[in-house]
Coordinates of C-alpha atoms and ligand atoms in Angstrom, one line a residue:
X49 CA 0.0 0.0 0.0
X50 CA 1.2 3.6 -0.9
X51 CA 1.6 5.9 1.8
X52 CA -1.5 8.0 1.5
X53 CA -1.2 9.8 4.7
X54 CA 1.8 12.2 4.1
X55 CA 2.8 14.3 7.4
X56 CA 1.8 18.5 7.2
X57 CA 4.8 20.4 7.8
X58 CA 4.9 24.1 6.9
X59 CA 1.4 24.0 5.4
X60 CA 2.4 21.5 2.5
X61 CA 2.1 17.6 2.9
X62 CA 5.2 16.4 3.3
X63 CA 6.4 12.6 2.8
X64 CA 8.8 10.6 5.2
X65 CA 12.1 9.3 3.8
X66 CA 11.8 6.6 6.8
X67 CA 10.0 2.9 6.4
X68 CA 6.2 3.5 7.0
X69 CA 3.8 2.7 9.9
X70 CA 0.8 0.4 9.1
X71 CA -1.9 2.2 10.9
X72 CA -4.3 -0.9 11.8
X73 CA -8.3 -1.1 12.5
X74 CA -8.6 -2.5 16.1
X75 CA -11.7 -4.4 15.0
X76 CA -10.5 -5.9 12.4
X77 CA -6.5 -6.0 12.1
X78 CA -6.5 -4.9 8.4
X79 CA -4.5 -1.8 7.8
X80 CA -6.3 1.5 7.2
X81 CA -3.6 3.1 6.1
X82 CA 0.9 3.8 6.3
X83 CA 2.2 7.0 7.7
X84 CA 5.7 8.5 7.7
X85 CA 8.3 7.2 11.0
X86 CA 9.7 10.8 11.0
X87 CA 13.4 10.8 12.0
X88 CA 14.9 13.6 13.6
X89 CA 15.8 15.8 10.6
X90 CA 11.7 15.8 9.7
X91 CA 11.1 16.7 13.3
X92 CA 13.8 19.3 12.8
X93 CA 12.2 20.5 9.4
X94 CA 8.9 20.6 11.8
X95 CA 10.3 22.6 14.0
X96 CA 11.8 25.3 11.9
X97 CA 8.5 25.8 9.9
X98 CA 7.0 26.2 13.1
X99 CA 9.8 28.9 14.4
X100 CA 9.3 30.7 11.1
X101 CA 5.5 31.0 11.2
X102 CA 5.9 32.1 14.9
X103 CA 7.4 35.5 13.8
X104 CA 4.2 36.6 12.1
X105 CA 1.6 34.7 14.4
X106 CA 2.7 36.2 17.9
X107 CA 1.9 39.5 16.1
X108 CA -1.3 38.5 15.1
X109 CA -4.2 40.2 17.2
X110 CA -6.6 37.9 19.6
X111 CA -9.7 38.5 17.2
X112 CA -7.9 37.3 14.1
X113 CA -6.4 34.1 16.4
X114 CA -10.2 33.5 17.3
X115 CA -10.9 34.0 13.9
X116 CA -8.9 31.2 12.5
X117 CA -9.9 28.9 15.2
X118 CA -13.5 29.1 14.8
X119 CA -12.9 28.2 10.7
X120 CA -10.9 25.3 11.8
X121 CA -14.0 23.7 14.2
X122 CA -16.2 24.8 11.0
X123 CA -14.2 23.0 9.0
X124 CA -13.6 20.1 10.8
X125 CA -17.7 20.5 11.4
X126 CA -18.1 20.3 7.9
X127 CA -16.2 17.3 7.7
X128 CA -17.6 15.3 10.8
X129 CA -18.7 12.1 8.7
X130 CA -15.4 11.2 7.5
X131 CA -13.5 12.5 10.6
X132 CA -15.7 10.2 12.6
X133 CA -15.3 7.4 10.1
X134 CA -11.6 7.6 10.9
X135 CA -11.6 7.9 14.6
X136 CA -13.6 4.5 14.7
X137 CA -11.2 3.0 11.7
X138 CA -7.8 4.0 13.3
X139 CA -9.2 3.9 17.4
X140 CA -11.7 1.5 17.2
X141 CA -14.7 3.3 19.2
X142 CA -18.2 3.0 18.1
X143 CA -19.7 5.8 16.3
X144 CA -21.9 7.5 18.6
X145 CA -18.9 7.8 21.1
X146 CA -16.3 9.0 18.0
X147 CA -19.3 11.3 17.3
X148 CA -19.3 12.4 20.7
X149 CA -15.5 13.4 20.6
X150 CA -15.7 15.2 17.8
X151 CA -18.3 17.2 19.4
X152 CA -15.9 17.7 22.4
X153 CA -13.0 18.6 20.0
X154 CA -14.7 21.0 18.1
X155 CA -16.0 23.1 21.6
X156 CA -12.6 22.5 22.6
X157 CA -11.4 24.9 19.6
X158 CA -14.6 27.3 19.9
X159 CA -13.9 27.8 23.8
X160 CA -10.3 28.8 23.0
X161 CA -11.7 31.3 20.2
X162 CA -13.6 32.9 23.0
X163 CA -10.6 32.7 25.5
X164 CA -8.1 34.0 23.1
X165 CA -9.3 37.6 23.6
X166 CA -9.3 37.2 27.8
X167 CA -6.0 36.8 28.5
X168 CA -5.1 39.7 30.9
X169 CA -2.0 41.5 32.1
X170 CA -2.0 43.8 35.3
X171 CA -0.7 47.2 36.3
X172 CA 1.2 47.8 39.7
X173 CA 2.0 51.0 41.1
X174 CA 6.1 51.3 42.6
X175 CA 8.0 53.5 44.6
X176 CA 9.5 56.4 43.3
X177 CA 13.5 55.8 44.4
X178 CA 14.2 56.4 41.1
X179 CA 12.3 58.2 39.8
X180 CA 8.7 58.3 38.8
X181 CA 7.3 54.8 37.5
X182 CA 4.8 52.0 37.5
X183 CA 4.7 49.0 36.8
X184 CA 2.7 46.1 33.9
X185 CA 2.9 42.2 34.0
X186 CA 2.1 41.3 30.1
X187 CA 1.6 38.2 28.9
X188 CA 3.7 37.0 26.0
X189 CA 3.2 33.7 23.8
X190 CA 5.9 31.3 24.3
X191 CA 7.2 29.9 20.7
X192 CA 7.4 26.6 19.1
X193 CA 5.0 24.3 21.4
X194 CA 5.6 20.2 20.6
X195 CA 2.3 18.3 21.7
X196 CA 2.4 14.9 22.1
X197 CA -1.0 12.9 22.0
X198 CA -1.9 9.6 22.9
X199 CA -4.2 6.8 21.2
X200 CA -7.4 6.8 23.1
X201 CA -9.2 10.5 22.8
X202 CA -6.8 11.6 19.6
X203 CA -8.9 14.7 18.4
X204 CA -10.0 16.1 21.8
X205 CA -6.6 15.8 23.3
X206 CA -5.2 17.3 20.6
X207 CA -7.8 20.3 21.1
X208 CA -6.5 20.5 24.7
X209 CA -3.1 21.6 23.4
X210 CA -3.9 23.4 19.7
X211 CA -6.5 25.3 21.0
X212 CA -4.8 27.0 24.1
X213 CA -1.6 27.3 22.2
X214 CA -2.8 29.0 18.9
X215 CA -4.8 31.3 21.0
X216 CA -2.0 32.5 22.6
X217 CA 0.1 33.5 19.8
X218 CA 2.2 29.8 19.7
X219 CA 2.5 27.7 17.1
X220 CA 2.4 24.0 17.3
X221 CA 4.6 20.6 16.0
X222 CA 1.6 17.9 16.9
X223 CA 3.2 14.0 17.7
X224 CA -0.1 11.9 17.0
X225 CA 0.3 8.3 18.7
X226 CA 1.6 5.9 16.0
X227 CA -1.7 3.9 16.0
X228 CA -3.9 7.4 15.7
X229 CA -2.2 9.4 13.3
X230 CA -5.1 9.8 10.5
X231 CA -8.3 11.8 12.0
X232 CA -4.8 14.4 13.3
X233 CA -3.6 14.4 9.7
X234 CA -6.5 15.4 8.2
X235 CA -7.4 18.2 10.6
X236 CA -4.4 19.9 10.1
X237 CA -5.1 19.8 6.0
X238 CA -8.3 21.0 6.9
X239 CA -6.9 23.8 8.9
X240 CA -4.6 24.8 5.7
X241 CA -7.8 24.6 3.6
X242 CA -9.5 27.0 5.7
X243 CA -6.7 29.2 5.8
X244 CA -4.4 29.1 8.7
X245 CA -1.0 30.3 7.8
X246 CA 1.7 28.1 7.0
X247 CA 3.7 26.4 9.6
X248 CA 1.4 27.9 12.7
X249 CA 0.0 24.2 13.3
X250 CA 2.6 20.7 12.2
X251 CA 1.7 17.1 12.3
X252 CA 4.8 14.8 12.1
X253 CA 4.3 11.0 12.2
X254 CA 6.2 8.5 13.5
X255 CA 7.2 6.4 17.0
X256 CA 7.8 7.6 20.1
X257 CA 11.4 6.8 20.9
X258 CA 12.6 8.9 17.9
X259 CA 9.9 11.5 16.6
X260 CA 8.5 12.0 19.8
X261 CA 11.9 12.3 21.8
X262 CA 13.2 14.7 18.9
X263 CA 10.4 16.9 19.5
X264 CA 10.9 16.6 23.3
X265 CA 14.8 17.6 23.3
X266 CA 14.4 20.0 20.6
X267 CA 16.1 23.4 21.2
X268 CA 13.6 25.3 19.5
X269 CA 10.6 23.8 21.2
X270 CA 9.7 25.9 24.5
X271 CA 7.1 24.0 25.6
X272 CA 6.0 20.1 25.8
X273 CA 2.2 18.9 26.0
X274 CA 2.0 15.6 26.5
X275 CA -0.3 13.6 27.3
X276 CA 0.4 9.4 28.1
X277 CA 1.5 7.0 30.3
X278 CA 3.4 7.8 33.7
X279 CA 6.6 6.1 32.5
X280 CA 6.8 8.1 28.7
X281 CA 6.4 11.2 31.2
X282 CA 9.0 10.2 33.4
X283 CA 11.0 10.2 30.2
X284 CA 9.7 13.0 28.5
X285 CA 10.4 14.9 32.0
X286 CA 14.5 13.5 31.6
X287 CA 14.8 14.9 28.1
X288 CA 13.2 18.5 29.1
X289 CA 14.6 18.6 32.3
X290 CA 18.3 19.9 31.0
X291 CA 16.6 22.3 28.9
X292 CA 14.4 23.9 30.8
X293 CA 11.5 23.4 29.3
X294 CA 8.1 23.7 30.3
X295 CA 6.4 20.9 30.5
X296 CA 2.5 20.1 31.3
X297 CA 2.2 16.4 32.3
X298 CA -1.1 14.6 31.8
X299 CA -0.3 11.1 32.6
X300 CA -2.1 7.7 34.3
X301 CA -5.0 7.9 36.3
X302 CA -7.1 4.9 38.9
X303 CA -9.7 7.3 39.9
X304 CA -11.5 5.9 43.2
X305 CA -15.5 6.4 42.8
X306 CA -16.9 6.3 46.5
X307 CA -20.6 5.2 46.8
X308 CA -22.4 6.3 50.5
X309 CA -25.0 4.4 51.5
X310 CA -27.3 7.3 50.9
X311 CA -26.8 8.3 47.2
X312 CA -29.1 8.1 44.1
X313 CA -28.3 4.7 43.6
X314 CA -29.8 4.1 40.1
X315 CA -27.6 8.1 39.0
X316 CA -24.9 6.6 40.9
X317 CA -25.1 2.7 39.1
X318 CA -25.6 4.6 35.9
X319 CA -23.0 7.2 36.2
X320 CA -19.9 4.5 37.0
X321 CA -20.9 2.6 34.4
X322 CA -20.7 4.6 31.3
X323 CA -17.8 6.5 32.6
X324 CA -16.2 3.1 33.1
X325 CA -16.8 1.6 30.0
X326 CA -17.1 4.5 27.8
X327 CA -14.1 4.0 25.1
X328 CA -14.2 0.6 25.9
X329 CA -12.7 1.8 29.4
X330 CA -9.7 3.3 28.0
X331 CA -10.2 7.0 29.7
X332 CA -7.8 8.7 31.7
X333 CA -10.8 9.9 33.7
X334 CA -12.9 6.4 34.4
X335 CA -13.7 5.7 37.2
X336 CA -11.5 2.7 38.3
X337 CA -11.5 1.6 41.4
X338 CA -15.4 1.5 42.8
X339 CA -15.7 1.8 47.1
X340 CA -19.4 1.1 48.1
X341 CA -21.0 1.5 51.4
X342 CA -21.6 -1.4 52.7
X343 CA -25.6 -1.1 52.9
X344 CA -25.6 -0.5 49.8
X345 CA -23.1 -3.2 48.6
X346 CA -25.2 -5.8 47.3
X347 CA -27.6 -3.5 45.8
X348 CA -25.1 -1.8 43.7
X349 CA -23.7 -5.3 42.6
X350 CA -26.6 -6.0 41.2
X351 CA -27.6 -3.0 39.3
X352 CA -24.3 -3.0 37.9
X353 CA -23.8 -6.6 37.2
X354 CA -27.3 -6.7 34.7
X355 CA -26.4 -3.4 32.8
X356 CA -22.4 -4.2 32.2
X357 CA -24.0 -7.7 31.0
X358 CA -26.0 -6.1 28.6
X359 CA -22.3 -5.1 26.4
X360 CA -22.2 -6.6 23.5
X361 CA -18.4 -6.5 21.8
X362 CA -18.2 -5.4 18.2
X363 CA -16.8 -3.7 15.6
X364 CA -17.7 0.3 15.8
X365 CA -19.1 1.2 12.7
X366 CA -22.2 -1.5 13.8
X367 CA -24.8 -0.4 16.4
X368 CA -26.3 -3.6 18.8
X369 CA -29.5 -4.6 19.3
X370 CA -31.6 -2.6 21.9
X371 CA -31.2 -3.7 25.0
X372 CA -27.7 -4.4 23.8
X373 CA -25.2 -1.6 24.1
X374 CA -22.1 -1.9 21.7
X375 CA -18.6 -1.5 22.9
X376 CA -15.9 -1.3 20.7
X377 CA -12.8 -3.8 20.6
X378 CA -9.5 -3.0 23.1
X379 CA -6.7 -0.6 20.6
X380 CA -4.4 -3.0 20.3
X381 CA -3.7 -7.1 21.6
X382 CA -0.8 -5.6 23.7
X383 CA -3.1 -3.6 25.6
X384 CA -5.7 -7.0 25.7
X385 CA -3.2 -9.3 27.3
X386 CA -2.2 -6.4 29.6
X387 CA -5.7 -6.3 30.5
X388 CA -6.2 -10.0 30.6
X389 CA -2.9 -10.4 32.9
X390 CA -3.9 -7.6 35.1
X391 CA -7.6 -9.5 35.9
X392 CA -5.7 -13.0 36.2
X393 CA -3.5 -11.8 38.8
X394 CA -6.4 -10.0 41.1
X395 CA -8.3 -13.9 40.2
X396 CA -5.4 -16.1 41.1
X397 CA -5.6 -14.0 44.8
X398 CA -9.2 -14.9 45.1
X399 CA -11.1 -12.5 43.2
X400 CA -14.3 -12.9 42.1
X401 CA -15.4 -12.3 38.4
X402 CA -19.2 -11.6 38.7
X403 CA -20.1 -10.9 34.7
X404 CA -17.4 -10.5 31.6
X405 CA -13.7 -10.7 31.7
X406 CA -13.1 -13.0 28.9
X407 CA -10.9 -12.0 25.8
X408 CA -13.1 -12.9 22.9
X409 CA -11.4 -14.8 19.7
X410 CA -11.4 -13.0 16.4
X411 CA -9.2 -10.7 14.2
X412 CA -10.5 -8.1 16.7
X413 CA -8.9 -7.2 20.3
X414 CA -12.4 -7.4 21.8
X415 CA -13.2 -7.7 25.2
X416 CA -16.4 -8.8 27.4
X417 CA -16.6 -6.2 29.8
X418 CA -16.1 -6.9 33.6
X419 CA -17.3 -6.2 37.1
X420 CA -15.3 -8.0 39.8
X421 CA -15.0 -8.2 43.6
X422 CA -12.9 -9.6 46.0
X423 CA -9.6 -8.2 44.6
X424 CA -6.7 -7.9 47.0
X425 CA -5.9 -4.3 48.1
X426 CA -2.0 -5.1 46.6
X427 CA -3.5 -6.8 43.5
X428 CA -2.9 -5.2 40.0
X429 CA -6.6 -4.1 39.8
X430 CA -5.8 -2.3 42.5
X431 CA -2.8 -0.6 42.5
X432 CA -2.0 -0.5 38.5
X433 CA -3.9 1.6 35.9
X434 CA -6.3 -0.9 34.4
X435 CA -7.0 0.6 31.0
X436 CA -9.6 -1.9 29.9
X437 CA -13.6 -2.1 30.5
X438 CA -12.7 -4.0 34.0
X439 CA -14.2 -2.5 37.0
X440 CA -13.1 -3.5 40.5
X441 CA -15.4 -3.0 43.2
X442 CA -14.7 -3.2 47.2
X443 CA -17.0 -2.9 50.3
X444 CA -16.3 -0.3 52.4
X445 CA -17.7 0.2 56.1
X446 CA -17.9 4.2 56.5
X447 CA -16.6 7.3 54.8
X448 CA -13.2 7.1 56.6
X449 CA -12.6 4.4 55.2
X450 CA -13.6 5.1 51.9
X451 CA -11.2 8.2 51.2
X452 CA -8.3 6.3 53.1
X453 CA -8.7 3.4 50.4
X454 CA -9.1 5.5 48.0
X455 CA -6.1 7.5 48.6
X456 CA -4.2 4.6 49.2
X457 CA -2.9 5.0 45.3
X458 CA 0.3 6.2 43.6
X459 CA -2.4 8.2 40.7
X460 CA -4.3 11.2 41.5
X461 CA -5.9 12.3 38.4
X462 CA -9.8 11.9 39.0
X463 CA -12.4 11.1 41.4
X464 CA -15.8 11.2 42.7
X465 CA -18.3 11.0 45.5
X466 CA -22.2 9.9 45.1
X467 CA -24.2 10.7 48.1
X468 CA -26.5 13.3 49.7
X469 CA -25.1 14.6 52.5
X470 CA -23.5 18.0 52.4
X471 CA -20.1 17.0 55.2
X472 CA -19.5 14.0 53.1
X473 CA -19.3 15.8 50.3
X474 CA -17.5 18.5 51.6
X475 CA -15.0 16.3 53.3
X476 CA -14.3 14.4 49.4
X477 CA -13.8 18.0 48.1
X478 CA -10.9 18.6 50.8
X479 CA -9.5 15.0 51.3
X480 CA -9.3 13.1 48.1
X481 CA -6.0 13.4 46.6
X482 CA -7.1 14.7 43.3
X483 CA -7.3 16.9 39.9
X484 CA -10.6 16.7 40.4
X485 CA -13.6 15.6 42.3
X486 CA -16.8 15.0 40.7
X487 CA -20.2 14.7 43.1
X488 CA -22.7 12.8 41.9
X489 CA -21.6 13.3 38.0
X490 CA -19.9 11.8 35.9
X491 CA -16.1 11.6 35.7
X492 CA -15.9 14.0 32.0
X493 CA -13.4 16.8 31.4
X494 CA -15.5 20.0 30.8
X495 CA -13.9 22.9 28.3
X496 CA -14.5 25.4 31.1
X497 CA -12.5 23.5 34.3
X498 CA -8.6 23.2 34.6
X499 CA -8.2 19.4 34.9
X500 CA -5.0 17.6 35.5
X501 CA -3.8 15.3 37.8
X502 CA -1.6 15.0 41.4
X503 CA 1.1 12.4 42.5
X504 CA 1.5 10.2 39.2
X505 CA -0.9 11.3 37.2
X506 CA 1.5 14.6 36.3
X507 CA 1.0 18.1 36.9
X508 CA -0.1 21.0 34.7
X509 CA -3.5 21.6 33.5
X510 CA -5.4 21.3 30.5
X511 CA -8.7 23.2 29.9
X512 CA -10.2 26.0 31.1
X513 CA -8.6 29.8 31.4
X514 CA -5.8 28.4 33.5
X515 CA -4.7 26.4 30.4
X516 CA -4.6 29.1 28.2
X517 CA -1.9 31.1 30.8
X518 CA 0.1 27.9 30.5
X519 CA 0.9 28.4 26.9
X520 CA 2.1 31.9 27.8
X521 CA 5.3 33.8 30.0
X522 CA 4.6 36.7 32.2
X523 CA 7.0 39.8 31.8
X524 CA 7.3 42.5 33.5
X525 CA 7.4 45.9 32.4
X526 CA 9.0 49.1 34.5
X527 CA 7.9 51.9 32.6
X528 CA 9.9 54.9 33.8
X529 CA 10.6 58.5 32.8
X530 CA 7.3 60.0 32.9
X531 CA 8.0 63.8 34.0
Ligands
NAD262 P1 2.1 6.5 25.7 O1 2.8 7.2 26.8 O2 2.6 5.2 25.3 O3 2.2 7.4 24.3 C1 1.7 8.7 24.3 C2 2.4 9.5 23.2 O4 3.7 9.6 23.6 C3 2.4 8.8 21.8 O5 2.3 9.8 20.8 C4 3.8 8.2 21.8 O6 4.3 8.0 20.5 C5 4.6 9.2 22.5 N1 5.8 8.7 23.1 C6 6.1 7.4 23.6 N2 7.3 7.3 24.0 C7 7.9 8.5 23.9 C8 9.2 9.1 24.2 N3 10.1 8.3 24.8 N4 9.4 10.4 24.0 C9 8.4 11.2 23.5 N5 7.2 10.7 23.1 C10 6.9 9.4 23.4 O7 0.6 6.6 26.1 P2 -0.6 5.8 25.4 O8 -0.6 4.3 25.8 O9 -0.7 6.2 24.0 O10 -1.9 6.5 26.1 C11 -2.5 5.9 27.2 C12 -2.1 6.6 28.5 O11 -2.4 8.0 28.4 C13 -2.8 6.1 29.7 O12 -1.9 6.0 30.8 C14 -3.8 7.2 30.0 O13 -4.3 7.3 31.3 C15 -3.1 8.4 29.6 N6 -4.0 9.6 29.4 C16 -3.9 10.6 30.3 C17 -4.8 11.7 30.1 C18 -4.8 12.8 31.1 O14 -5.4 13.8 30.7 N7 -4.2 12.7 32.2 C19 -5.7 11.7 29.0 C20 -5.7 10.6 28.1 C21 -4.8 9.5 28.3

């Protein structure tokens, strides 16, 4: 097969001189399509378009930045059928949820539009020693940003970083995952058909180790987002660290959902379970690690137990048959056997696997969803990030408990609290070591919140106004010989 997918590098598509990467559907294992492995002289030629276009951009007002974004979501809106088709082709998630992300992408883009022009400085009055002057604290655009995305939200994650950093005056050198490179690809064309300037926005292709460590060590790259597994950002942190880079971190989460003996229990049943097994429960977000009351134990077992058995495994672009709720297959067979030895270990130790857990045969990584108890507090389940549709669920006697368990975890990305009473809830809002604490919602990043993670899980923030100050330096001004 030709390489179709060419990388974007200074508003032209641009072809690798490395071997290609097969880019494989997850339901099938037949190859969508090859990209470029860009070495480190593509990354380079990334770079420099990028440090070119930056001279015009950071000059650029807010209004025309806003401008440009809003065409890109347009454009991308306009092309929602085929960008969808992707997602589910090169991720494997069923349509409506690859609809979904889209949907999130796009007001990921259109809340940066409206940011762009909020960014706000501040003026300080001084002393006089010498003579008469006050003082400003501007904001100014950093430079070349590289932002690394992983495989299991590509569009909305790379919204997190494009859409923060354009409207700040950067410009960008995107690292799509290996395996998610296409729905990227095309939204950058898209962004040169609807005019954004040359070299503001770069996709390179290619594997982490070289493309995305050339990015990461860079010299002319002032800022890494990435966005991945704890270990890559332990690495990415050794490659930036000598620099001096800035770095945002958003890494492995095992958010604890706590369940009080007084909550909504259907809201609550209903709530853990789609944010569980929502991308076939690879979200940084999910809920992961389930502590019920124990009043309520047996009834939440139950609840749980008939709607996770109502998953049926298939490919994406196919919808099940009501009752039947599709899930799409696992991304890739590495991350099924990790799965499937993760669940072995906690069952070898006496846990109990009350519906699902079984990898199904087939060209497809599919997966019946899980819901298991009994797993030992130092099993994998417990103290690993399980990125699968596996949900382990543990009795709990009080609240205490609860958010010592819950703690009791070297992630703190997410997590959330389902129950009535106003101290409970305001004791999860202080205690739980956290990004961010749901109550009685659903674990979801919203455009409008900064969310990021504690402990392992990394540090920085993506979303909101906070993530748009990330993307920029303060300086300050003394402004002096006014008499
Ligand atoms: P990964 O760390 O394997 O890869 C992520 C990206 O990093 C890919 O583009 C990859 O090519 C690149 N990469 C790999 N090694 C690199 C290196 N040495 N230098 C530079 N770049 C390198 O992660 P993954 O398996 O693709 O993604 C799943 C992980 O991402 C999970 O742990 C999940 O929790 C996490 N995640 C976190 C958030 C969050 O907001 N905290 C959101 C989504 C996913």
């Amino acid at each position: 097969m030709s390489i179709v997918a060419d990388m974007w590098i200074g508003g032209t598509r641009t072809a690798g001189g490395g071997s290609p990467i097969a880019v494989a559907d997850p339901a099938t294992g037949d190859t969508v399509d090859q990209v470029p492995a860009a070495t480190a002289e593509e990354v380079d030629a990334a770079v420099a378009a990028a440090a070119e276009a930056f001279g015009a951009w950071r000059r650029t007002d807010a209004v025309e930045r806003a401008e440009h974004l809003r065409r890109l979501a347009d454009a991308a809106e306009a092309h929602a059928g085929e960008l969808v088709a992707l997602l589910t082709r090169e991720q494997g998630k069923p349509t409506l949820e690859a609809q979904g992300e889209l949907r999130h992408f796009l007001g990921g883009l259109r809340y940066y539009a409206e940011a762009a022009s909020k960014l706000r400085g501040s003026y300080q009055e001084l002393p006089s020693q010498f003579g008469p002057a006050y003082g400003l604290v501007v904001r100014r655009p950093l430079g070349v940003v590289g932002a690394i995305t992983p495989w299991n939200f590509p569009l909305t994650l790379l919204a997190n970083k494009v859409g923060p950093a354009l409207a700040a005056g950067n410009t960008v050198v995107a690292k799509p995952a290996e395996t998610t490179p296409l729905a990227t690809l095309r939204v950058a064309e898209l962004a040169g058909e609807a005019g954004l300037p040359p070299g503001v926005l770069n996709v390179v292709t290619g594997t982490g180790p070289v493309a995305g460590e050339a990015l990461v060590a860079h010299p002319g790259v002032r800022r890494v987002a990435f966005t991945g597994q704890t270990a890559t950002g332990r690495r990415i942190m050794e490659l930036a660290g000598p620099a001096l880079k800035r770095v945002s971190l958003e890494l492995g989460g095992s958010d604890p959902t706590i369940v009080l003996a007084d909550a909504d229990l259907d809201g609550a049943v209903k709530g853990i379970q789609i944010g569980r097994y929502w991308n076939c429960g690879q979200a940084c977000l999910a809920p992961k690690r389930a502590f019920v009351q124990a009043e309520v134990y047996q009834a939440f077992l139950d609840r749980l137990v008939e709607r996770v058995g109502r998953y049926e495994p298939g490919p994406g672009d196919t919808r099940a048959e009501k009752p039947k709720l599709r899930i799409g297959p696992l991304h890739t067979a590495a991350q099924r056997d990790l799965l499937a030895a993760q669940l072995a270990d906690a069952v070898d130790r006496g846990a109990k696997v009350l519906v699902g857990g079984e990898a199904l045969n087939g060209p497809g990584h599919f997966f019946q969803p899980a819901v298991v108890v009994d797993a030992p507090e130092d099993s994998r389940l417990a103290t690993e990030e399980v990125f699968g549709p596996i949900l382990p669920v543990w009795k709990v006697e009080d609240l205490d408990e609860a958010i010592q368990r819950a703690n009791a975890s070297q992630y703190g990305l997410g997590s959330s609290i389902w129950t009535r009473s106003a101290v409970a809830i305001d004791r999860a809002i202080r205690e739980l070591d956290a990004g961010v604490t749901w109550v009685n919602q659903l674990h979801y990043g919203y455009d409008e919140l900064p969310f990021g993670g504690t402990k392992q899980s990394g540090f920085g923030r993506e979303h909101g106004q906070e993530a748009l100050e990330e993307y920029t330096e303060l300086k300050s001004v003394v402004v002096g010989g006014l008499v």
